[in-house]
CSV table of C-alpha atoms in Angstrom, one decimal:
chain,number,residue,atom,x,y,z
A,1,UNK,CA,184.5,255.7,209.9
A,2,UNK,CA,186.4,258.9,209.3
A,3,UNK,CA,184.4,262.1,209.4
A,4,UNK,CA,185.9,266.2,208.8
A,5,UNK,CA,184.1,269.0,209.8
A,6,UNK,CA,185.4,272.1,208.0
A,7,UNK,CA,184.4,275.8,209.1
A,8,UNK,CA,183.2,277.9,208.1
A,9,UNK,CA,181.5,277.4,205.1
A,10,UNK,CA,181.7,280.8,203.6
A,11,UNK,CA,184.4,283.1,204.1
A,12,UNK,CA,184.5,287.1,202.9
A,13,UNK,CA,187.7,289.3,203.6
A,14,UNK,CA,189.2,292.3,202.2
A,15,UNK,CA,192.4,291.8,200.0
A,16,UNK,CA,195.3,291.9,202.0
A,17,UNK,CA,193.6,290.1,205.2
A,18,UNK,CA,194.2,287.0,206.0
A,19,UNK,CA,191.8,283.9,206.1
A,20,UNK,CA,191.8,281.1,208.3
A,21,UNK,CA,189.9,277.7,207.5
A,22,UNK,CA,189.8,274.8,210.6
A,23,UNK,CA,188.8,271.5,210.3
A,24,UNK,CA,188.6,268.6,212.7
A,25,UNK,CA,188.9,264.9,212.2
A,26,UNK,CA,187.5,262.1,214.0
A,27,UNK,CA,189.7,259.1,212.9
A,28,UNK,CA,192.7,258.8,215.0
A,29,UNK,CA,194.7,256.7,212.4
A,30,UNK,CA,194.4,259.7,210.4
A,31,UNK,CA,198.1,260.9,209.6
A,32,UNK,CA,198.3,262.8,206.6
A,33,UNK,CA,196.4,266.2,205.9
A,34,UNK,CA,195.9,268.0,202.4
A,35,UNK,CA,194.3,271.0,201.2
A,36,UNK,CA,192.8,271.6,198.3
A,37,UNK,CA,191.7,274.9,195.8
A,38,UNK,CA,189.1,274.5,193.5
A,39,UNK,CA,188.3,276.7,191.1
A,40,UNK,CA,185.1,277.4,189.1
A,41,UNK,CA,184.8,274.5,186.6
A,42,UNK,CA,188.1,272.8,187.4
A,43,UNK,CA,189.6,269.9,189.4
A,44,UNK,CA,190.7,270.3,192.8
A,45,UNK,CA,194.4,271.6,193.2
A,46,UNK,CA,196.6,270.5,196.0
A,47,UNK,CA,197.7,273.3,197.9
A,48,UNK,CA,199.5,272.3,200.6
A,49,UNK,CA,199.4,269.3,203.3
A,50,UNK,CA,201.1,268.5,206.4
A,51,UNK,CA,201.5,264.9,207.8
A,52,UNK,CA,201.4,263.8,211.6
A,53,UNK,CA,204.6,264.4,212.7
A,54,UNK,CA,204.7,267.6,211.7
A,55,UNK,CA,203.1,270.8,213.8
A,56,UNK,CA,203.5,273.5,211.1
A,57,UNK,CA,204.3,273.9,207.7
A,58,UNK,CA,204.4,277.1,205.4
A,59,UNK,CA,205.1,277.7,201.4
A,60,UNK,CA,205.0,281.3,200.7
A,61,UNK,CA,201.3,283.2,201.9
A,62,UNK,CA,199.6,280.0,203.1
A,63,UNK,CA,200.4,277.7,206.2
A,64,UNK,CA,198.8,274.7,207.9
A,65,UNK,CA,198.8,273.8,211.6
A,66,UNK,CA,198.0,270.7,212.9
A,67,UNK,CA,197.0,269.7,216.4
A,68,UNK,CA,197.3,266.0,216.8
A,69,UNK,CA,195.9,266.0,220.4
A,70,UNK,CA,192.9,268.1,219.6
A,71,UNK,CA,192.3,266.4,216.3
A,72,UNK,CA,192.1,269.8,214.0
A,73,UNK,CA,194.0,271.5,211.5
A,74,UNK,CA,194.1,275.2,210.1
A,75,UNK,CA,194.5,276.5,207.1
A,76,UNK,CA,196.0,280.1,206.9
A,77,UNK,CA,196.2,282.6,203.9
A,78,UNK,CA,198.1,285.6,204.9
A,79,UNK,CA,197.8,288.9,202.2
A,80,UNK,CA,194.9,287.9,200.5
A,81,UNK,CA,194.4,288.7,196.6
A,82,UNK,CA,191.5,288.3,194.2
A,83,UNK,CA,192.4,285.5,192.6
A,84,UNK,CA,192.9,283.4,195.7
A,85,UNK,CA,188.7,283.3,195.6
A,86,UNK,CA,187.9,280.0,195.5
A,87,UNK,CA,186.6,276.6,197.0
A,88,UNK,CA,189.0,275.5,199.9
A,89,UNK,CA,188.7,271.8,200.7
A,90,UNK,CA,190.3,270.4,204.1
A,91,UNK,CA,191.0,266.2,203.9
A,92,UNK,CA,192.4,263.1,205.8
A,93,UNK,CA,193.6,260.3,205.2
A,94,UNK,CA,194.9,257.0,206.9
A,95,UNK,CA,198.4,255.8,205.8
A,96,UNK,CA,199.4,252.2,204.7
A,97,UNK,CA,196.4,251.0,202.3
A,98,UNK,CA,194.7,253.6,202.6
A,99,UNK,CA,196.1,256.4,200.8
A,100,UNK,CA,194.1,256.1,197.9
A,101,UNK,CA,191.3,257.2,199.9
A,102,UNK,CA,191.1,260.7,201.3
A,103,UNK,CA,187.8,262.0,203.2
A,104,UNK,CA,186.7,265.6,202.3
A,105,UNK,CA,185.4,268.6,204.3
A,106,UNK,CA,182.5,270.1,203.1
A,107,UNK,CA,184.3,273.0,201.6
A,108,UNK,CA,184.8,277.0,202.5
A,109,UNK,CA,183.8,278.9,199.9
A,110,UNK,CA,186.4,282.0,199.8
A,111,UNK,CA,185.7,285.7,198.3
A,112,UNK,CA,188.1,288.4,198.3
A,113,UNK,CA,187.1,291.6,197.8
A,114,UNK,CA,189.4,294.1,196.0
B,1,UNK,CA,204.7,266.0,183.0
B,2,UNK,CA,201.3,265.6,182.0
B,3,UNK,CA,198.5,265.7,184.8
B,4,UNK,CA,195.7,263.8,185.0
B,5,UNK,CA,193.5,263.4,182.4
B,6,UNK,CA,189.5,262.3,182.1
B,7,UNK,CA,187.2,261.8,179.3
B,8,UNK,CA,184.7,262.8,178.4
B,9,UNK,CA,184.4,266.3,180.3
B,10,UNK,CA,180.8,266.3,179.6
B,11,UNK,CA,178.0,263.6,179.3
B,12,UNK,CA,174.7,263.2,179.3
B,13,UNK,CA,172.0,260.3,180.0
B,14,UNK,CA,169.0,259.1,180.3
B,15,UNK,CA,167.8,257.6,183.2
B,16,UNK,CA,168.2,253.7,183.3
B,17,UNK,CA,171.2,253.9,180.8
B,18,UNK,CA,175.2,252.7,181.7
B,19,UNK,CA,178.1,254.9,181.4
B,20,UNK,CA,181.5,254.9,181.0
B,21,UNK,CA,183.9,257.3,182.1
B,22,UNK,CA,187.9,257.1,181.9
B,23,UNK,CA,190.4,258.3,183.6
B,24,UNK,CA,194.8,258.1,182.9
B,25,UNK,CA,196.8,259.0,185.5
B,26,UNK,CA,199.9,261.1,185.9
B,27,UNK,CA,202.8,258.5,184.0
B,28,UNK,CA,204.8,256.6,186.4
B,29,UNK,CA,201.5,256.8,188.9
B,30,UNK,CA,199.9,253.4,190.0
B,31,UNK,CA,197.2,254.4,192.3
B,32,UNK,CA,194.1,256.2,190.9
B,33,UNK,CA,191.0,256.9,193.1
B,34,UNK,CA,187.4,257.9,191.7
B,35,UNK,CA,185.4,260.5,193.6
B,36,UNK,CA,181.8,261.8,193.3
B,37,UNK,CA,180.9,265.8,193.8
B,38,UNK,CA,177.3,266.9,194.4
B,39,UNK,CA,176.5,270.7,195.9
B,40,UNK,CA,174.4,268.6,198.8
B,41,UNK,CA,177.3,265.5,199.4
B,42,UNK,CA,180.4,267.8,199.0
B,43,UNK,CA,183.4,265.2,197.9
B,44,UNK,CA,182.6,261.4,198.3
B,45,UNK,CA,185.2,259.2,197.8
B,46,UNK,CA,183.8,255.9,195.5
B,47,UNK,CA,186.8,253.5,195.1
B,48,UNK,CA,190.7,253.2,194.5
B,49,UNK,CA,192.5,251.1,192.3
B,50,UNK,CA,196.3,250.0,192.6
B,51,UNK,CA,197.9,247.5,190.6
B,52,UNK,CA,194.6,246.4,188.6
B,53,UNK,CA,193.5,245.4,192.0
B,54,UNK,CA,190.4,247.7,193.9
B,55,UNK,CA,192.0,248.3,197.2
B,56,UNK,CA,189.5,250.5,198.7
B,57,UNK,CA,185.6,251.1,198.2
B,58,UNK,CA,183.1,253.6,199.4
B,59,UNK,CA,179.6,253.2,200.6
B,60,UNK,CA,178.5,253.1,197.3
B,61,UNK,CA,175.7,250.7,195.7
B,62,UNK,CA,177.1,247.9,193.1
B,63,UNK,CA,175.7,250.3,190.2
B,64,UNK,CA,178.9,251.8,190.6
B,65,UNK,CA,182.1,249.9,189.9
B,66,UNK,CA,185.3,250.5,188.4
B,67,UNK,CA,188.5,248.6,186.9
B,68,UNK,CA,192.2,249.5,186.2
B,69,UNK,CA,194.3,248.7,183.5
B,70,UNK,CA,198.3,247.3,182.9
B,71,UNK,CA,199.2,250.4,182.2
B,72,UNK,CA,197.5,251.8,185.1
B,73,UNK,CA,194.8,253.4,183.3
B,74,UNK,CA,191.0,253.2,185.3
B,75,UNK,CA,187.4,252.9,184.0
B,76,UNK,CA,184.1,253.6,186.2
B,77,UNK,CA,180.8,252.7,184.8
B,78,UNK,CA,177.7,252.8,186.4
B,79,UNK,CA,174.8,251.1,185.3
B,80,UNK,CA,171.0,251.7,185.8
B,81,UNK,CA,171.6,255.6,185.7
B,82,UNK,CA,169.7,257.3,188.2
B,83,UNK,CA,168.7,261.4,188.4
B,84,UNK,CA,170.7,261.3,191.5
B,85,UNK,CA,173.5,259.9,190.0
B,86,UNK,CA,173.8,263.7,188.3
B,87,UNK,CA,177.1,264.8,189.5
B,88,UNK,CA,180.6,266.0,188.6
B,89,UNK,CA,183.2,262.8,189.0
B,90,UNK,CA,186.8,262.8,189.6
B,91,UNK,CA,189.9,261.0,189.4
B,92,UNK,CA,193.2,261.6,191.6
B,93,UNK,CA,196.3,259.7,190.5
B,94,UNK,CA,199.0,259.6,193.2
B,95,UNK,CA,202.4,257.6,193.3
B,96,UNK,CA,201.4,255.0,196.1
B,97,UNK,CA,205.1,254.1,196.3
B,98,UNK,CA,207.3,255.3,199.4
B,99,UNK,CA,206.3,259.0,200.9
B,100,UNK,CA,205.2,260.8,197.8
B,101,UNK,CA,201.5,259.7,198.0
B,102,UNK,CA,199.9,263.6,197.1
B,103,UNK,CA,196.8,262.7,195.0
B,104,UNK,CA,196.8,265.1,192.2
B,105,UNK,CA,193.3,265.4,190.5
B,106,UNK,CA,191.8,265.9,187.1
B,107,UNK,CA,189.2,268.1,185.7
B,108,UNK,CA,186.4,265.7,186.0
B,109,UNK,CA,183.8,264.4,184.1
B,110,UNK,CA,180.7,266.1,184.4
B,111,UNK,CA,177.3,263.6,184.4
B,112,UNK,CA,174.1,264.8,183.6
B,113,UNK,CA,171.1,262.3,184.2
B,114,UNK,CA,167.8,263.0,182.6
């Protein structure tokens, strides 16, 4: 079955560095690629997430890369701030019936320092 | 638009009990998705609903189970309560229809077996 290895698992930067998250995938049928910020005591948020046709995608300080051949994707926060502390999940999913099911990373937990 | 939205946010059991835990999606949403969080398992997916019909399941034992309602609405219940069945669950809604298939989660229910 599907299996994502996310690294690393803890991440400590400065404010105003950047972070950078990878994960790799082993299902090939994989095609679509979320990320997701989870806060003490909440839910999961969805970030950002980049499908399989795509190579790139950016919304403000945080972009995702995917390489299709390589089977990994990135996750990049540029100008880091406090509040962006916080559990980063990678996932990946199949299309067609399967999009109800996503399968997780183990999760990068993020700390910036002020 | 309201998110997604789980009850109770907190529970606790005794071991060899059943419980119940709800979940209503995001309106207009038909597909909702259960996951289980442990500090040791990270994010495991359990089962997926769409259209009252289960349309994916985890590698999870028959103690767990779910349904979905008309009105989209999903139940899981697991019976026979176990310590390790401890664990903070969650429910993602997503649209399932056409290309907006983001899963969007709620807050979680959070079990305590003892």
């Amino acid at each position: 079955g599907e299996n994502v290895e996310q690294h690393p698992s803890t991440l400590s930067v400065q404010e105003g560095d950047s972070a950078v998250i990878k994960c790799t995938y082993s299902d090939s049928a994989s095609n679509y690629f979320p990320w997701y910020k989870q806060e003490l005591g909440k839910g999961p948020q969805l970030i950002i997430d980049i499908r399989s046709n795509v190579g790139e995608k950016k919304d403000q300080r945080i972009a995702v890369t995917l390489n299709k051949t390589a089977k990994h994707f990135s996750l990049h926060i540029t100008e880091t701030q406090p509040e962006d502390s916080a559990v980063y999940f990678c996932a990946g999913r199949r299309g067609g019936t399967s999009y109800g099911k996503l399968t997780f990373g183990q999760g990068t937990i993020l700390t910036v320092h002020p | 638009k309201a998110g997604v939205t789980q009850t109770p946010r907190y529970l606790i059991k005794t071991r060899g009990q059943q419980v119940t835990l709800s979940c209503s999606p995001i309106s207009g949403h038909r597909s909702v998705s259960w996951y289980q969080q442990t500090p040791g398992q990270g994010l495991q997916f359990l089962f997926e609903y769409f259209s009252e019909t289960q349309r994916n399941k985890g590698n999870f034992p028959g103690r767990f189970s779910g349904r979905q309602f008309s009105n989209s609405r999903s139940e899981m219940n697991v019976s026979t309560l176990e310590l390790g069945d401890s664990a903070l669950y969650l429910c993602a809604s997503s649209g399932a229809q056409g290309g907006n298939t983001e899963a969007f989660f709620g807050q979680g229910t959070r079990l305590t077996v003892v």
